[in-house]
PDB file of C-alpha atoms in Angstrom:
ATOM      1  CA  MET A   1      57.305  17.190 244.588  1.00  0.00           C
ATOM      2  CA  ASN A   2      54.972  18.447 241.888  1.00  0.00           C
ATOM      3  CA  PRO A   3      52.382  20.712 243.608  1.00  0.00           C
ATOM      4  CA  LEU A   4      49.497  19.075 241.737  1.00  0.00           C
ATOM      5  CA  VAL A   5      50.623  15.605 242.856  1.00  0.00           C
ATOM      6  CA  LYS A   6      51.012  16.873 246.420  1.00  0.00           C
ATOM      7  CA  THR A   7      47.465  18.311 246.368  1.00  0.00           C
ATOM      8  CA  ILE A   8      45.917  15.109 245.006  1.00  0.00           C
ATOM      9  CA  LEU A   9      47.863  12.806 247.335  1.00  0.00           C
ATOM     10  CA  ALA A  10      46.851  14.830 250.393  1.00  0.00           C
ATOM     11  CA  GLN A  11      43.204  14.257 249.498  1.00  0.00           C
ATOM     12  CA  ILE A  12      43.336  10.523 248.714  1.00  0.00           C
ATOM     13  CA  LYS A  13      45.719   9.578 251.525  1.00  0.00           C
ATOM     14  CA  GLY A  14      44.002   7.232 253.939  1.00  0.00           C
ATOM     15  CA  ARG A  15      40.977   6.576 251.702  1.00  0.00           C
ATOM     16  CA  GLU A  16      39.952   2.989 251.288  1.00  0.00           C
ATOM     17  CA  PHE A  17      40.130   1.654 247.740  1.00  0.00           C
ATOM     18  CA  ARG A  18      38.329  -1.657 247.221  1.00  0.00           C
ATOM     19  CA  LYS A  19      38.614  -4.194 244.433  1.00  0.00           C
ATOM     20  CA  VAL A  20      35.590  -4.159 242.156  1.00  0.00           C
ATOM     21  CA  SER A  21      35.167  -5.507 238.645  1.00  0.00           C
ATOM     22  CA  PRO A  22      32.534  -3.628 236.667  1.00  0.00           C
ATOM     23  CA  ARG A  23      32.174  -5.120 233.177  1.00  0.00           C
ATOM     24  CA  GLY A  24      34.644  -7.830 234.308  1.00  0.00           C
ATOM     25  CA  ILE A  25      37.613  -5.442 234.501  1.00  0.00           C
ATOM     26  CA  GLU A  26      39.423  -5.244 237.847  1.00  0.00           C
ATOM     27  CA  THR A  27      39.656  -1.799 239.371  1.00  0.00           C
ATOM     28  CA  LEU A  28      40.473  -0.328 242.749  1.00  0.00           C
ATOM     29  CA  GLU A  29      37.721   2.099 243.691  1.00  0.00           C
ATOM     30  CA  THR A  30      36.749   4.589 246.361  1.00  0.00           C
ATOM     31  CA  LEU A  31      33.275   6.089 246.460  1.00  0.00           C
ATOM     32  CA  GLY A  32      32.340   9.722 247.047  1.00  0.00           C
ATOM     33  CA  LEU A  33      35.744  11.359 246.526  1.00  0.00           C
ATOM     34  CA  ILE A  34      35.912  15.154 246.647  1.00  0.00           C
ATOM     35  CA  LEU A  35      39.052  16.688 245.130  1.00  0.00           C
ATOM     36  CA  ARG A  36      39.793  20.393 245.469  1.00  0.00           C
ATOM     37  CA  VAL A  37      42.454  21.782 243.146  1.00  0.00           C
ATOM     38  CA  GLU A  38      43.467  25.417 242.723  1.00  0.00           C
ATOM     39  CA  ASN A  39      43.131  26.516 239.104  1.00  0.00           C
ATOM     40  CA  SER A  40      46.698  27.847 239.203  1.00  0.00           C
ATOM     41  CA  LEU A  41      47.990  24.252 239.606  1.00  0.00           C
ATOM     42  CA  VAL A  42      46.267  23.046 236.433  1.00  0.00           C
ATOM     43  CA  THR A  43      49.004  23.859 233.940  1.00  0.00           C
ATOM     44  CA  GLU A  44      50.226  21.751 231.046  1.00  0.00           C
ATOM     45  CA  GLU A  45      53.625  21.580 232.738  1.00  0.00           C
ATOM     46  CA  ASN A  46      52.202  20.259 236.029  1.00  0.00           C
ATOM     47  CA  LEU A  47      49.874  17.842 234.229  1.00  0.00           C
ATOM     48  CA  LYS A  48      52.675  16.428 232.056  1.00  0.00           C
ATOM     49  CA  GLU A  49      54.942  15.999 235.076  1.00  0.00           C
ATOM     50  CA  ALA A  50      52.227  14.408 237.222  1.00  0.00           C
ATOM     51  CA  PHE A  51      50.734  12.227 234.480  1.00  0.00           C
ATOM     52  CA  PRO A  52      53.492  11.110 232.064  1.00  0.00           C
ATOM     53  CA  ALA A  53      50.965   9.827 229.509  1.00  0.00           C
ATOM     54  CA  PHE A  54      49.245  13.234 229.402  1.00  0.00           C
ATOM     55  CA  SER A  55      48.899  14.627 225.894  1.00  0.00           C
ATOM     56  CA  SER A  56      48.337  18.356 225.368  1.00  0.00           C
ATOM     57  CA  TYR A  57      46.670  17.595 222.057  1.00  0.00           C
ATOM     58  CA  MET A  58      44.196  15.168 223.644  1.00  0.00           C
ATOM     59  CA  ALA A  59      43.517  17.567 226.522  1.00  0.00           C
ATOM     60  CA  LYS A  60      42.699  20.402 224.144  1.00  0.00           C
ATOM     61  CA  ALA A  61      40.494  18.093 222.091  1.00  0.00           C
ATOM     62  CA  ARG A  62      38.575  17.037 225.224  1.00  0.00           C
ATOM     63  CA  ALA A  63      38.133  20.641 226.342  1.00  0.00           C
ATOM     64  CA  GLU A  64      36.836  21.592 222.884  1.00  0.00           C
ATOM     65  CA  CYS A  65      34.546  18.574 222.908  1.00  0.00           C
ATOM     66  CA  ILE A  66      32.889  19.793 226.101  1.00  0.00           C
ATOM     67  CA  LYS A  67      32.539  23.318 224.704  1.00  0.00           C
ATOM     68  CA  SER A  68      31.100  22.020 221.431  1.00  0.00           C
ATOM     69  CA  THR A  69      28.681  19.662 223.191  1.00  0.00           C
ATOM     70  CA  VAL A  70      27.239  22.343 225.443  1.00  0.00           C
ATOM     71  CA  SER A  71      27.266  26.092 225.244  1.00  0.00           C
ATOM     72  CA  LEU A  72      28.808  28.060 228.093  1.00  0.00           C
ATOM     73  CA  GLU A  73      26.704  31.055 227.056  1.00  0.00           C
ATOM     74  CA  PRO A  74      23.784  30.277 229.400  1.00  0.00           C
ATOM     75  CA  VAL A  75      26.037  30.239 232.482  1.00  0.00           C
ATOM     76  CA  ILE A  76      27.880  33.352 231.328  1.00  0.00           C
ATOM     77  CA  SER A  77      24.551  35.174 230.851  1.00  0.00           C
ATOM     78  CA  ARG A  78      23.252  33.995 234.206  1.00  0.00           C
ATOM     79  CA  LEU A  79      26.443  35.143 235.978  1.00  0.00           C
ATOM     80  CA  ASP A  80      26.260  38.492 234.147  1.00  0.00           C
ATOM     81  CA  GLU A  81      22.699  38.982 235.394  1.00  0.00           C
ATOM     82  CA  ASP A  82      23.397  37.812 238.943  1.00  0.00           C
ATOM     83  CA  PRO A  83      27.043  37.240 239.936  1.00  0.00           C
ATOM     84  CA  MET A  84      25.899  35.674 243.243  1.00  0.00           C
ATOM     85  CA  THR A  85      23.689  33.040 241.592  1.00  0.00           C
ATOM     86  CA  ARG A  86      23.940  29.349 242.396  1.00  0.00           C
ATOM     87  CA  ARG A  87      22.093  28.518 239.192  1.00  0.00           C
ATOM     88  CA  ALA A  88      24.979  28.788 236.721  1.00  0.00           C
ATOM     89  CA  PHE A  89      24.895  25.086 235.883  1.00  0.00           C
ATOM     90  CA  ILE A  90      25.224  23.147 232.655  1.00  0.00           C
ATOM     91  CA  TYR A  91      24.520  19.511 231.947  1.00  0.00           C
ATOM     92  CA  THR A  92      27.231  17.980 229.828  1.00  0.00           C
ATOM     93  CA  TYR A  93      25.313  14.824 229.049  1.00  0.00           C
ATOM     94  CA  ASP A  94      21.903  14.112 227.593  1.00  0.00           C
ATOM     95  CA  TRP A  95      20.455  10.591 227.858  1.00  0.00           C
ATOM     96  CA  ALA A  96      18.843  11.086 224.453  1.00  0.00           C
ATOM     97  CA  TRP A  97      22.295  10.959 222.820  1.00  0.00           C
ATOM     98  CA  SER A  98      23.491   7.633 224.131  1.00  0.00           C
ATOM     99  CA  ASN A  99      23.067   5.149 226.933  1.00  0.00           C
ATOM    100  CA  HIS A 100      26.781   5.455 227.770  1.00  0.00           C
ATOM    101  CA  PRO A 101      27.059   8.637 229.842  1.00  0.00           C
ATOM    102  CA  GLU A 102      30.160  10.778 229.841  1.00  0.00           C
ATOM    103  CA  CYS A 103      32.106  10.889 233.098  1.00  0.00           C
ATOM    104  CA  ILE A 104      31.472  14.612 233.625  1.00  0.00           C
ATOM    105  CA  LEU A 105      27.703  14.914 233.933  1.00  0.00           C
ATOM    106  CA  GLY A 106      27.486  18.583 234.840  1.00  0.00           C
ATOM    107  CA  VAL A 107      29.414  21.698 235.788  1.00  0.00           C
ATOM    108  CA  GLN A 108      28.440  24.522 238.129  1.00  0.00           C
ATOM    109  CA  PHE A 109      30.102  27.932 238.328  1.00  0.00           C
ATOM    110  CA  ILE A 110      29.861  30.086 241.464  1.00  0.00           C
ATOM    111  CA  ILE A 111      31.396  33.539 241.948  1.00  0.00           C
ATOM    112  CA  ARG A 112      32.296  34.710 245.419  1.00  0.00           C
ATOM    113  CA  GLU A 113      34.456  37.760 246.165  1.00  0.00           C
ATOM    114  CA  ASP A 114      35.616  38.061 242.530  1.00  0.00           C
ATOM    115  CA  SER A 115      36.748  34.409 242.497  1.00  0.00           C
ATOM    116  CA  LEU A 116      35.230  31.736 240.271  1.00  0.00           C
ATOM    117  CA  TYR A 117      34.701  28.282 241.750  1.00  0.00           C
ATOM    118  CA  THR A 118      34.076  25.452 239.305  1.00  0.00           C
ATOM    119  CA  PHE A 119      32.286  22.305 240.453  1.00  0.00           C
ATOM    120  CA  GLY A 120      32.492  19.200 238.284  1.00  0.00           C
ATOM    121  CA  PHE A 121      29.942  16.461 238.958  1.00  0.00           C
ATOM    122  CA  LEU A 122      31.413  13.168 237.789  1.00  0.00           C
ATOM    123  CA  ARG A 123      29.749   9.765 237.737  1.00  0.00           C
ATOM    124  CA  ALA A 124      33.238   8.236 237.578  1.00  0.00           C
ATOM    125  CA  SER A 125      36.879   9.172 237.124  1.00  0.00           C
ATOM    126  CA  ASP A 126      39.792   6.956 236.174  1.00  0.00           C
ATOM    127  CA  LEU A 127      42.347   8.740 238.335  1.00  0.00           C
ATOM    128  CA  GLY A 128      45.250   7.365 236.303  1.00  0.00           C
ATOM    129  CA  ARG A 129      44.008   8.104 232.784  1.00  0.00           C
ATOM    130  CA  ALA A 130      41.163  10.623 232.874  1.00  0.00           C
ATOM    131  CA  LEU A 131      41.736  12.888 235.884  1.00  0.00           C
ATOM    132  CA  ALA A 132      44.329  15.044 234.119  1.00  0.00           C
ATOM    133  CA  TYR A 133      41.990  15.551 231.147  1.00  0.00           C
ATOM    134  CA  ASP A 134      39.001  16.310 233.391  1.00  0.00           C
ATOM    135  CA  LEU A 135      41.026  18.931 235.259  1.00  0.00           C
ATOM    136  CA  TYR A 136      42.283  20.468 232.015  1.00  0.00           C
ATOM    137  CA  ALA A 137      38.791  20.632 230.490  1.00  0.00           C
ATOM    138  CA  LEU A 138      37.216  22.149 233.614  1.00  0.00           C
ATOM    139  CA  ASN A 139      40.055  24.648 233.953  1.00  0.00           C
ATOM    140  CA  ASP A 140      39.604  25.632 230.305  1.00  0.00           C
ATOM    141  CA  ALA A 141      35.859  26.131 230.850  1.00  0.00           C
ATOM    142  CA  ALA A 142      36.545  28.144 234.028  1.00  0.00           C
ATOM    143  CA  ASN A 143      38.990  30.400 232.188  1.00  0.00           C
ATOM    144  CA  THR A 144      36.452  30.995 229.410  1.00  0.00           C
ATOM    145  CA  VAL A 145      33.632  31.788 231.838  1.00  0.00           C
ATOM    146  CA  ALA A 146      35.831  34.079 233.959  1.00  0.00           C
ATOM    147  CA  LEU A 147      37.088  35.967 230.903  1.00  0.00           C
ATOM    148  CA  GLU A 148      33.625  36.469 229.402  1.00  0.00           C
ATOM    149  CA  VAL A 149      31.996  37.496 232.686  1.00  0.00           C
ATOM    150  CA  SER A 150      34.883  39.879 233.395  1.00  0.00           C
ATOM    151  CA  LYS A 151      34.438  41.512 229.967  1.00  0.00           C
ATOM    152  CA  SER A 152      30.731  42.043 230.272  1.00  0.00           C
ATOM    153  CA  SER A 153      30.453  42.883 233.966  1.00  0.00           C
ATOM    154  CA  LYS A 154      33.590  45.039 234.233  1.00  0.00           C
ATOM    155  CA  ILE A 155      34.595  43.017 237.331  1.00  0.00           C
ATOM    156  CA  ASN A 156      37.892  41.138 237.215  1.00  0.00           C
ATOM    157  CA  ILE A 157      36.870  37.528 237.918  1.00  0.00           C
ATOM    158  CA  GLU A 158      39.700  35.050 238.510  1.00  0.00           C
ATOM    159  CA  PRO A 159      39.310  31.262 238.388  1.00  0.00           C
ATOM    160  CA  LYS A 160      40.162  30.095 241.911  1.00  0.00           C
ATOM    161  CA  GLU A 161      39.345  26.450 242.479  1.00  0.00           C
ATOM    162  CA  ILE A 162      38.044  23.327 240.791  1.00  0.00           C
ATOM    163  CA  VAL A 163      36.064  21.012 243.025  1.00  0.00           C
ATOM    164  CA  LEU A 164      35.477  17.531 241.646  1.00  0.00           C
ATOM    165  CA  LEU A 165      32.626  15.545 243.202  1.00  0.00           C
ATOM    166  CA  ILE A 166      33.368  12.017 242.006  1.00  0.00           C
ATOM    167  CA  SER A 167      30.940   9.149 242.640  1.00  0.00           C
ATOM    168  CA  SER A 168      33.424   6.410 241.665  1.00  0.00           C
ATOM    169  CA  ALA A 169      37.127   7.330 241.706  1.00  0.00           C
ATOM    170  CA  HIS A 170      39.197   4.398 240.555  1.00  0.00           C
ATOM    171  CA  ILE A 171      42.377   3.120 238.967  1.00  0.00           C
ATOM    172  CA  TYR A 172      43.103   0.099 236.853  1.00  0.00           C
ATOM    173  CA  PRO A 173      46.026  -1.436 238.782  1.00  0.00           C
ATOM    174  CA  ASN A 174      47.640  -2.992 235.700  1.00  0.00           C
ATOM    175  CA  ASP A 175      47.278   0.054 233.449  1.00  0.00           C
ATOM    176  CA  PRO A 176      50.746   1.255 232.407  1.00  0.00           C
ATOM    177  CA  GLU A 177      49.412   4.826 232.037  1.00  0.00           C
ATOM    178  CA  THR A 178      48.591   5.082 235.758  1.00  0.00           C
ATOM    179  CA  PRO A 179      51.399   7.196 237.266  1.00  0.00           C
ATOM    180  CA  ASP A 180      53.683   5.410 239.751  1.00  0.00           C
ATOM    181  CA  TRP A 181      52.968   7.936 242.534  1.00  0.00           C
ATOM    182  CA  LEU A 182      49.249   7.212 242.292  1.00  0.00           C
ATOM    183  CA  ARG A 183      49.581   3.454 241.935  1.00  0.00           C
ATOM    184  CA  GLY A 184      52.003   3.406 244.880  1.00  0.00           C
ATOM    185  CA  GLU A 185      49.666   5.409 247.138  1.00  0.00           C
ATOM    186  CA  ILE A 186      46.705   3.139 246.420  1.00  0.00           C
ATOM    187  CA  LEU A 187      48.414  -0.258 246.167  1.00  0.00           C
ATOM    188  CA  GLU A 188      50.770   0.102 249.134  1.00  0.00           C
ATOM    189  CA  ARG A 189      48.062  -0.299 251.753  1.00  0.00           C
TER     190      ARG A 189
END
């Protein structure tokens, strides 16, 4: 079994997913999901195998969109100044732009023992369509931050783990892009 699939399944197994219909569209949702994924599992190969509809082009575009929307420089500078800080945080959404917030609202970077932990704060995540892209984008940001901090601080920082704190984790049960392994885990209850 794909190691990324195995990691995700282990963390959603046994969670209750309830039918809800925001904006009139039926979804199956669980609230307050925390997913922990090692950065080493977030590869294009694993993502393509786990999520057949995954597009490398779209993933790279999403990662660039995050980097062009917000600068990673403030968190890199803060981590350079104080590698133990808990204040290396960026908001990825500004209410002044639009009243339709992005799913990833903010990202925090914490270094402990030369390992970089990346925390993504998500208002929602479509586990079937968006999760792969969220993981890719956060992994890309983590790699950038780790590389830049390593260059400037002369400490070899390695991205270790992505922790997603998801308010509403959901799938659209009739969406053909939702992978069978995910649909099966959630629907077969």
